[in-house]
Amino acid sequence: MDQFTTQTIHQLPPSSASIKREICCTICFVFILISSIITLNLGSSSKSLPLFRFDHFFPRKPAIFHHRPPLRPCDYSYGQWVRVDHKNPVQLYDEKCPFLDPGFRCRRNGRKNVEYLKWRWKPHDCYVPRFNATDFLERSRNGRIVFAGDSMGRNQWESLLCMLAQDVSNKSAIFEQNGSPITKHKGFLSMKFQDYNLTVEYYRTPFIAVLGRRPINAPAQVKVIVKVDQLHWRSKQWKGANVIVFNTGHWWNKEKIAKMGCYFQEGGTLNMTMDAMEGFTRFLETLMSWITNNLNPQRSHVFIRTHSPVHFMNGTWDDGGVCDAETEPEKDQKKLKPESWNNQYIGNMTKEMNKGSWKVRLLNITYLTGFRKDGHPSKYREPGISPVAPQDCSHWCLPGVPDTWNQLLYAQLLSMEFRTK
């Protein structure tokens, strides 16, 4: 064998040895270079990108990124509406959703302009995670979500039903537990998502507090009373809920209180001098006391939101106002009202609550909603309404603006690491 090798080497051309040495040097250099790169990558931050990627040759399944809660508190309240194109739609469902009130199906009721569906809320310095219905449902499994308030709450409740239902293949597994139709009515509705053992409930309580008849000996101007120290009798059904959204403020404005002939009662005594601001403050104290005494701070997530009526050049929502000509969001911020006094009170109250272990938040959608004068049903109301009836410049078309309210609700729940388990 040695003889054969020696003979072979002597038969090579004189330049072969040098070429062989160059090849060996090159291989050694490449080996040292690769070793250095590997050492540098192993010693670098975990966030560094590797310089060599072998998955180009051996493809992997794409990574699935789950929503992560924000690392810092985020205020989604202030920002701007930005227009989106057809490649980045914001609409998550359509009017075929079986859980919509006829009065909210604006296109079916004759509205041709659909520009109101092409806007996305972009907060300042905040990221709004994309709504993930399956994730929301899984987090809510075996739980209860409650909406309590006026018809604005019903707007949001119906929006959430449709947003969640988009990822449920068997729609027949979503039903109203008592067989009640989803229409404008008094009382409550409880939608069951059977596959997740989840109920999403709505309680119509315009003031959340008790609204009662005038006392027999009350002055003639008193038509109804609000008992600021008592919550609606249905409040006993809210106990044990994992998420509660209280929406109020729409009925607590001075103009509406005066127009109704509404006065406040506390401790069984009618107070003729208590105004809307003081009455609302006393009511909030009652609400916070109820939360403290009836909910589990470890399991219940409470959101309180208000929404004041939008005022227009041609009148307000309940005074002959018109809004059918509006086709895009308001761009002039000077036309918007300053922060409502309702929100200031709620903000202060929730801050005090959160000094403990409570999960109570102000869901501040007043500012962002104030821009959207284009999103109302206006004259495109439910079938059977008289053509000369006042326009609905109070509620919202669905799909539409309330979907954004629920996106922000979902974002806040993620930041609170919400799960029913």
Coordinates of C-alpha atoms in Angstrom, one line a residue:
M1 CA 0.0 0.0 0.0
D2 CA 2.8 2.4 0.9
Q3 CA 4.6 1.6 -2.3
F4 CA 1.4 2.3 -4.3
T5 CA 0.9 5.6 -2.7
T6 CA 4.6 6.7 -3.2
Q7 CA 4.4 5.8 -6.9
T8 CA 1.2 7.7 -7.3
I9 CA 2.6 10.9 -5.7
H10 CA 5.7 10.8 -7.8
Q11 CA 3.5 10.6 -10.9
L12 CA 1.6 13.9 -10.1
P13 CA 2.6 17.1 -11.9
P14 CA 5.0 19.4 -9.9
S15 CA 2.2 22.0 -9.3
S16 CA -0.2 19.5 -7.7
A17 CA 1.3 19.7 -4.2
S18 CA 0.9 23.5 -4.1
I19 CA -2.7 23.3 -5.2
K20 CA -3.4 20.7 -2.6
R21 CA -1.9 22.9 0.1
E22 CA -4.1 25.8 -1.1
I23 CA -7.2 23.7 -0.9
C24 CA -6.3 22.5 2.7
C25 CA -5.7 26.1 3.7
T26 CA -9.0 27.3 2.3
I27 CA -10.9 24.5 4.1
C28 CA -9.2 25.4 7.4
F29 CA -10.0 29.1 6.9
V30 CA -13.7 28.3 6.2
F31 CA -13.9 26.0 9.2
I32 CA -12.4 28.7 11.5
L33 CA -14.8 31.4 10.0
I34 CA -17.9 29.2 10.7
S35 CA -16.7 28.4 14.2
S36 CA -16.2 32.1 14.9
I37 CA -19.7 33.0 13.6
I38 CA -21.3 30.2 15.7
T39 CA -19.5 31.4 18.8
L40 CA -20.6 35.0 18.2
N41 CA -24.2 34.0 17.7
L42 CA -24.3 31.8 20.8
G43 CA -22.9 34.6 22.9
S44 CA -25.2 37.3 21.6
S45 CA -28.6 38.5 22.8
S46 CA -31.5 36.1 22.3
K47 CA -33.1 38.8 20.1
S48 CA -30.2 38.7 17.5
L49 CA -30.9 37.2 14.1
P50 CA -28.8 34.2 13.2
L51 CA -26.5 34.7 10.2
F52 CA -27.0 31.2 8.9
R53 CA -30.5 30.0 8.3
F54 CA -30.9 26.3 7.4
D55 CA -34.7 26.5 7.1
H56 CA -34.3 27.9 3.6
F57 CA -33.2 24.4 2.6
F58 CA -35.5 22.6 5.0
P59 CA -38.8 24.6 5.1
R60 CA -40.6 24.8 8.4
K61 CA -44.3 25.3 9.2
P62 CA -45.0 29.1 9.6
A63 CA -44.8 30.2 13.2
I64 CA -48.1 31.1 14.9
F65 CA -48.0 34.3 16.9
H66 CA -50.4 34.7 19.7
H67 CA -51.5 38.0 21.1
R68 CA -49.3 39.2 24.0
P69 CA -50.5 41.6 26.6
P70 CA -49.0 45.1 26.3
L71 CA -45.9 45.5 28.5
R72 CA -47.1 48.9 29.7
P73 CA -50.5 50.5 30.3
C74 CA -51.9 51.8 27.1
D75 CA -54.5 54.5 26.5
Y76 CA -56.6 53.6 23.5
S77 CA -58.9 56.5 23.9
Y78 CA -57.1 59.1 21.7
G79 CA -55.9 58.8 18.2
Q80 CA -57.3 59.2 14.7
W81 CA -59.5 57.3 12.2
V82 CA -57.5 56.1 9.2
R83 CA -59.0 54.9 5.9
V84 CA -58.2 51.4 4.8
D85 CA -58.3 49.8 1.4
H86 CA -59.9 46.6 0.2
K87 CA -56.6 44.7 0.9
N88 CA -56.9 45.4 4.6
P89 CA -60.6 45.2 5.5
V90 CA -61.8 46.0 9.0
Q91 CA -65.2 44.4 8.6
L92 CA -65.4 41.1 10.5
Y93 CA -69.0 40.1 9.7
D94 CA -71.9 41.3 7.6
E95 CA -75.6 42.1 7.9
K96 CA -76.4 38.4 7.4
C97 CA -75.4 37.8 11.0
P98 CA -78.6 36.5 12.6
F99 CA -78.2 38.3 15.9
L100 CA -78.7 41.9 14.6
D101 CA -81.6 44.1 15.4
P102 CA -83.4 45.1 12.2
G103 CA -82.9 48.8 13.0
F104 CA -79.1 48.3 12.9
R105 CA -79.0 46.7 9.4
C106 CA -78.5 50.0 7.6
R107 CA -77.7 48.6 4.1
R108 CA -80.7 46.3 4.2
N109 CA -82.8 49.3 5.1
G110 CA -81.7 51.2 2.0
R111 CA -78.3 52.8 2.8
K112 CA -76.2 52.8 -0.4
N113 CA -73.1 54.5 0.9
V114 CA -70.7 52.1 2.6
E115 CA -67.8 54.4 3.3
Y116 CA -68.5 54.2 7.0
L117 CA -67.2 50.6 6.9
K118 CA -63.7 51.6 5.6
W119 CA -62.2 53.3 8.7
R120 CA -59.9 51.9 11.4
W121 CA -59.2 53.5 14.8
K122 CA -55.5 54.1 15.3
P123 CA -54.6 55.3 18.8
H124 CA -51.6 57.5 19.5
D125 CA -48.6 55.4 20.6
C126 CA -50.7 52.2 21.0
Y127 CA -51.0 49.0 19.2
V128 CA -54.5 47.5 18.9
P129 CA -54.2 43.7 18.4
R130 CA -56.4 42.2 15.8
F131 CA -59.6 40.8 17.1
N132 CA -59.3 37.0 17.4
A133 CA -62.7 35.5 18.0
T134 CA -61.4 32.0 18.7
D135 CA -59.0 33.3 21.3
F136 CA -61.7 35.4 22.9
L137 CA -64.0 32.4 23.1
E138 CA -61.3 30.1 24.5
R139 CA -60.4 32.7 27.2
S140 CA -64.1 32.9 28.1
R141 CA -64.9 29.2 28.1
N142 CA -67.3 28.2 30.9
G143 CA -67.9 31.9 31.7
R144 CA -70.3 34.8 31.5
I145 CA -70.1 38.1 29.8
V146 CA -72.7 40.7 30.9
F147 CA -73.7 44.0 29.3
A148 CA -75.9 46.2 31.5
G149 CA -77.2 49.6 30.4
D150 CA -79.2 51.3 27.7
S151 CA -79.7 50.6 24.0
M152 CA -76.1 51.7 23.3
G153 CA -75.1 48.7 25.3
R154 CA -77.4 46.6 23.1
N155 CA -75.5 48.0 20.1
Q156 CA -72.2 46.8 21.5
W157 CA -73.7 43.5 22.7
E158 CA -75.0 42.6 19.3
S159 CA -71.7 43.6 17.7
L160 CA -69.8 41.3 20.0
L161 CA -72.2 38.4 19.3
C162 CA -71.5 38.7 15.6
M163 CA -67.8 39.2 16.1
L164 CA -67.6 36.0 18.2
A165 CA -69.9 34.0 16.0
Q166 CA -67.6 34.4 12.9
D167 CA -65.4 31.6 14.2
V168 CA -68.1 29.2 15.3
S169 CA -68.8 26.8 12.5
N170 CA -72.1 25.5 13.9
K171 CA -74.2 28.6 14.2
S172 CA -77.1 26.6 15.5
A173 CA -75.0 26.1 18.7
I174 CA -75.6 29.8 19.4
F175 CA -79.1 30.5 20.7
E176 CA -81.1 32.7 23.1
Q177 CA -81.6 30.6 26.2
N178 CA -85.2 31.6 26.7
G179 CA -86.2 31.7 23.1
S180 CA -86.6 35.5 23.0
P181 CA -86.1 37.3 19.7
I182 CA -83.4 39.9 19.4
T183 CA -85.5 43.1 19.0
K184 CA -85.9 46.4 20.8
H185 CA -87.6 45.4 24.0
K186 CA -87.5 45.7 27.8
G187 CA -85.9 42.9 29.9
F188 CA -82.9 40.9 29.2
L189 CA -81.4 38.4 26.7
S190 CA -78.9 35.6 27.2
M191 CA -77.1 34.2 24.2
K192 CA -75.5 30.8 24.8
F193 CA -72.4 29.7 22.9
Q194 CA -73.0 26.0 23.6
D195 CA -69.6 24.7 22.3
Y196 CA -67.9 26.9 24.8
N197 CA -70.4 26.8 27.6
L198 CA -70.4 30.6 27.5
T199 CA -73.3 33.1 27.9
V200 CA -73.2 36.7 26.6
E201 CA -76.0 38.5 28.3
Y202 CA -77.7 41.9 27.9
Y203 CA -79.8 43.7 30.5
R204 CA -81.7 46.8 29.6
T205 CA -81.2 49.2 32.5
P206 CA -80.9 52.7 31.1
F207 CA -79.8 54.3 34.4
I208 CA -78.4 51.0 35.9
A209 CA -79.9 52.5 39.1
V210 CA -83.6 52.0 40.0
L211 CA -86.0 54.1 37.8
G212 CA -89.3 54.5 39.6
R213 CA -92.6 56.3 39.6
R214 CA -93.1 59.7 41.2
P215 CA -94.1 59.7 44.8
I216 CA -97.8 60.4 45.5
N217 CA -97.1 63.7 47.3
A218 CA -94.3 64.9 44.9
P219 CA -94.6 68.3 43.1
A220 CA -96.3 68.2 39.7
Q221 CA -93.1 68.7 37.7
V222 CA -91.8 65.3 39.0
K223 CA -92.6 62.6 36.5
V224 CA -90.1 59.9 37.4
I225 CA -87.4 59.4 40.0
V226 CA -84.0 57.8 40.0
K227 CA -83.0 56.1 43.2
V228 CA -79.3 56.8 43.2
D229 CA -78.6 54.6 46.2
Q230 CA -80.2 51.4 44.7
L231 CA -79.1 49.4 41.6
H232 CA -81.7 47.9 39.3
W233 CA -83.3 44.8 40.7
R234 CA -81.7 42.7 38.0
S235 CA -78.3 43.4 39.5
K236 CA -78.6 40.2 41.5
Q237 CA -78.3 38.4 38.1
W238 CA -74.9 40.0 37.4
K239 CA -73.2 38.3 40.3
G240 CA -70.6 35.8 39.2
A241 CA -70.0 37.3 35.8
N242 CA -66.4 37.1 34.5
V243 CA -66.8 40.3 32.4
I244 CA -69.3 43.1 33.0
V245 CA -69.6 46.1 30.8
F246 CA -71.7 48.9 32.4
N247 CA -72.7 51.5 29.9
T248 CA -74.3 54.6 31.1
G249 CA -74.2 58.4 30.8
H250 CA -76.4 58.6 27.7
W251 CA -79.4 59.1 30.0
W252 CA -77.5 61.0 32.7
N253 CA -77.2 64.2 30.6
K254 CA -78.8 67.4 31.9
E255 CA -81.1 68.0 28.9
K256 CA -82.5 64.5 28.9
I257 CA -83.1 64.6 32.7
A258 CA -85.0 67.9 32.5
K259 CA -87.0 66.7 29.4
M260 CA -88.1 63.6 31.3
G261 CA -89.1 65.5 34.4
C262 CA -86.7 63.2 36.3
Y263 CA -85.5 63.9 39.8
F264 CA -83.3 62.0 42.3
Q265 CA -84.1 60.2 45.4
E266 CA -81.7 59.0 48.1
G267 CA -82.5 57.3 51.4
G268 CA -86.2 57.3 50.6
T269 CA -86.1 61.1 50.4
L270 CA -86.8 63.0 47.2
N271 CA -84.1 65.7 46.6
M272 CA -85.5 68.5 44.4
T273 CA -82.1 70.3 44.2
M274 CA -79.8 67.5 43.3
D275 CA -78.6 68.0 39.7
A276 CA -77.4 65.4 37.2
M277 CA -73.8 65.7 38.1
E278 CA -74.4 65.2 41.8
G279 CA -76.9 62.4 41.1
F280 CA -74.4 60.6 38.9
T281 CA -71.6 60.9 41.5
R282 CA -73.9 59.4 44.2
F283 CA -74.9 56.6 41.8
L284 CA -71.2 55.8 41.0
E285 CA -70.6 55.4 44.7
T286 CA -73.5 53.0 44.9
L287 CA -72.1 51.1 41.9
M288 CA -68.6 50.8 43.3
S289 CA -70.0 49.6 46.6
W290 CA -72.0 46.9 44.8
I291 CA -68.9 45.8 42.9
T292 CA -67.0 45.5 46.2
N293 CA -69.7 43.5 48.0
N294 CA -70.9 41.3 45.2
L295 CA -68.0 40.4 42.9
N296 CA -64.8 38.4 43.2
P297 CA -61.8 40.7 42.5
Q298 CA -59.8 37.7 41.2
R299 CA -62.4 36.5 38.7
S300 CA -64.4 39.6 37.6
H301 CA -63.3 42.2 35.1
V302 CA -65.5 45.3 35.2
F303 CA -65.6 48.0 32.5
I304 CA -67.6 51.2 32.8
R305 CA -68.2 53.3 29.7
T306 CA -70.2 56.4 28.8
H307 CA -71.2 57.9 25.5
S308 CA -72.7 61.3 25.3
P309 CA -75.1 62.1 22.4
V310 CA -73.5 63.7 19.3
H311 CA -74.5 67.2 18.5
F312 CA -74.9 68.3 14.9
M313 CA -75.3 71.6 13.1
N314 CA -79.0 70.9 12.3
G315 CA -80.1 69.7 15.8
T316 CA -79.3 67.0 18.3
W317 CA -80.1 63.3 18.1
D318 CA -83.4 63.7 20.0
D319 CA -84.4 67.1 18.7
G320 CA -85.0 66.8 15.0
G321 CA -81.3 66.3 14.1
V322 CA -80.3 64.9 10.7
C323 CA -77.2 62.8 9.9
D324 CA -78.0 61.0 6.6
A325 CA -75.8 63.3 4.6
E326 CA -72.7 62.4 6.6
T327 CA -70.4 60.0 4.7
E328 CA -67.1 60.2 6.5
P329 CA -65.7 60.8 10.0
E330 CA -65.4 64.4 11.3
K331 CA -61.9 65.8 10.7
D332 CA -62.2 69.0 12.7
Q333 CA -61.3 68.2 16.3
K334 CA -62.5 71.7 17.3
K335 CA -66.1 70.5 16.7
L336 CA -65.8 67.8 19.3
K337 CA -66.7 68.3 22.9
P338 CA -64.0 68.2 25.6
E339 CA -63.8 65.2 27.9
S340 CA -67.2 64.5 29.5
W341 CA -67.7 65.1 33.2
N342 CA -69.0 61.5 33.4
N343 CA -65.7 60.1 32.3
Q344 CA -63.8 62.3 34.7
Y345 CA -65.8 60.9 37.6
I346 CA -65.5 57.3 36.5
G347 CA -61.8 57.7 35.9
N348 CA -61.2 58.9 39.4
M349 CA -63.4 56.2 40.9
T350 CA -61.7 53.4 39.0
K351 CA -58.3 54.6 40.0
E352 CA -59.2 54.3 43.6
M353 CA -60.6 50.8 43.1
N354 CA -57.5 49.6 41.3
K355 CA -55.3 50.6 44.2
G356 CA -56.4 47.3 45.6
S357 CA -56.8 44.0 43.7
W358 CA -59.8 45.0 41.6
K359 CA -59.9 44.8 37.9
V360 CA -62.1 47.8 37.1
R361 CA -61.5 50.0 34.1
L362 CA -63.0 53.0 32.3
L363 CA -63.6 52.0 28.7
N364 CA -63.3 55.4 27.2
I365 CA -64.8 55.4 23.8
T366 CA -66.4 58.9 23.9
Y367 CA -63.7 60.8 22.0
L368 CA -63.2 58.3 19.2
T369 CA -66.9 57.8 18.8
G370 CA -67.5 61.6 18.6
F371 CA -65.8 61.6 15.2
R372 CA -68.1 59.1 13.7
K373 CA -71.2 61.1 12.7
D374 CA -71.3 59.1 9.5
G375 CA -72.0 55.8 11.3
H376 CA -75.6 56.3 12.4
P377 CA -78.7 54.6 10.9
S378 CA -80.1 58.1 10.3
K379 CA -83.2 57.7 8.0
Y380 CA -82.4 54.0 7.3
R381 CA -84.3 52.7 10.2
E382 CA -86.1 49.4 10.7
P383 CA -89.0 48.5 8.3
G384 CA -92.3 49.9 9.3
I385 CA -91.0 53.2 10.6
S386 CA -92.8 56.3 9.2
P387 CA -90.8 58.2 6.5
V388 CA -91.4 61.4 8.5
A389 CA -90.2 59.9 11.8
P390 CA -87.1 61.5 13.4
Q391 CA -83.7 60.2 12.1
D392 CA -81.8 57.9 14.4
C393 CA -78.6 59.8 15.0
S394 CA -78.1 58.1 18.3
H395 CA -77.5 54.4 17.6
W396 CA -75.1 52.8 15.2
C397 CA -75.1 50.8 12.0
L398 CA -73.8 47.2 12.4
P399 CA -71.3 46.3 11.3
G400 CA -69.8 49.6 12.3
V401 CA -68.4 51.8 15.1
P402 CA -69.4 49.5 18.0
D403 CA -67.0 46.8 16.5
T404 CA -64.2 49.2 17.5
W405 CA -65.5 49.4 21.0
N406 CA -65.3 45.6 21.2
Q407 CA -61.8 45.5 19.7
L408 CA -60.7 47.9 22.5
L409 CA -62.5 45.7 25.1
Y410 CA -60.6 42.7 23.8
A411 CA -57.3 44.6 23.9
Q412 CA -57.8 45.6 27.5
L413 CA -58.8 42.1 28.5
L414 CA -55.6 40.8 26.9
S415 CA -53.6 43.4 28.8
M416 CA -55.2 42.1 32.0
E417 CA -54.4 38.5 31.1
F418 CA -58.0 37.6 31.2
R419 CA -59.0 33.9 31.3
T420 CA -62.0 32.3 33.1
K421 CA -59.9 29.4 34.3

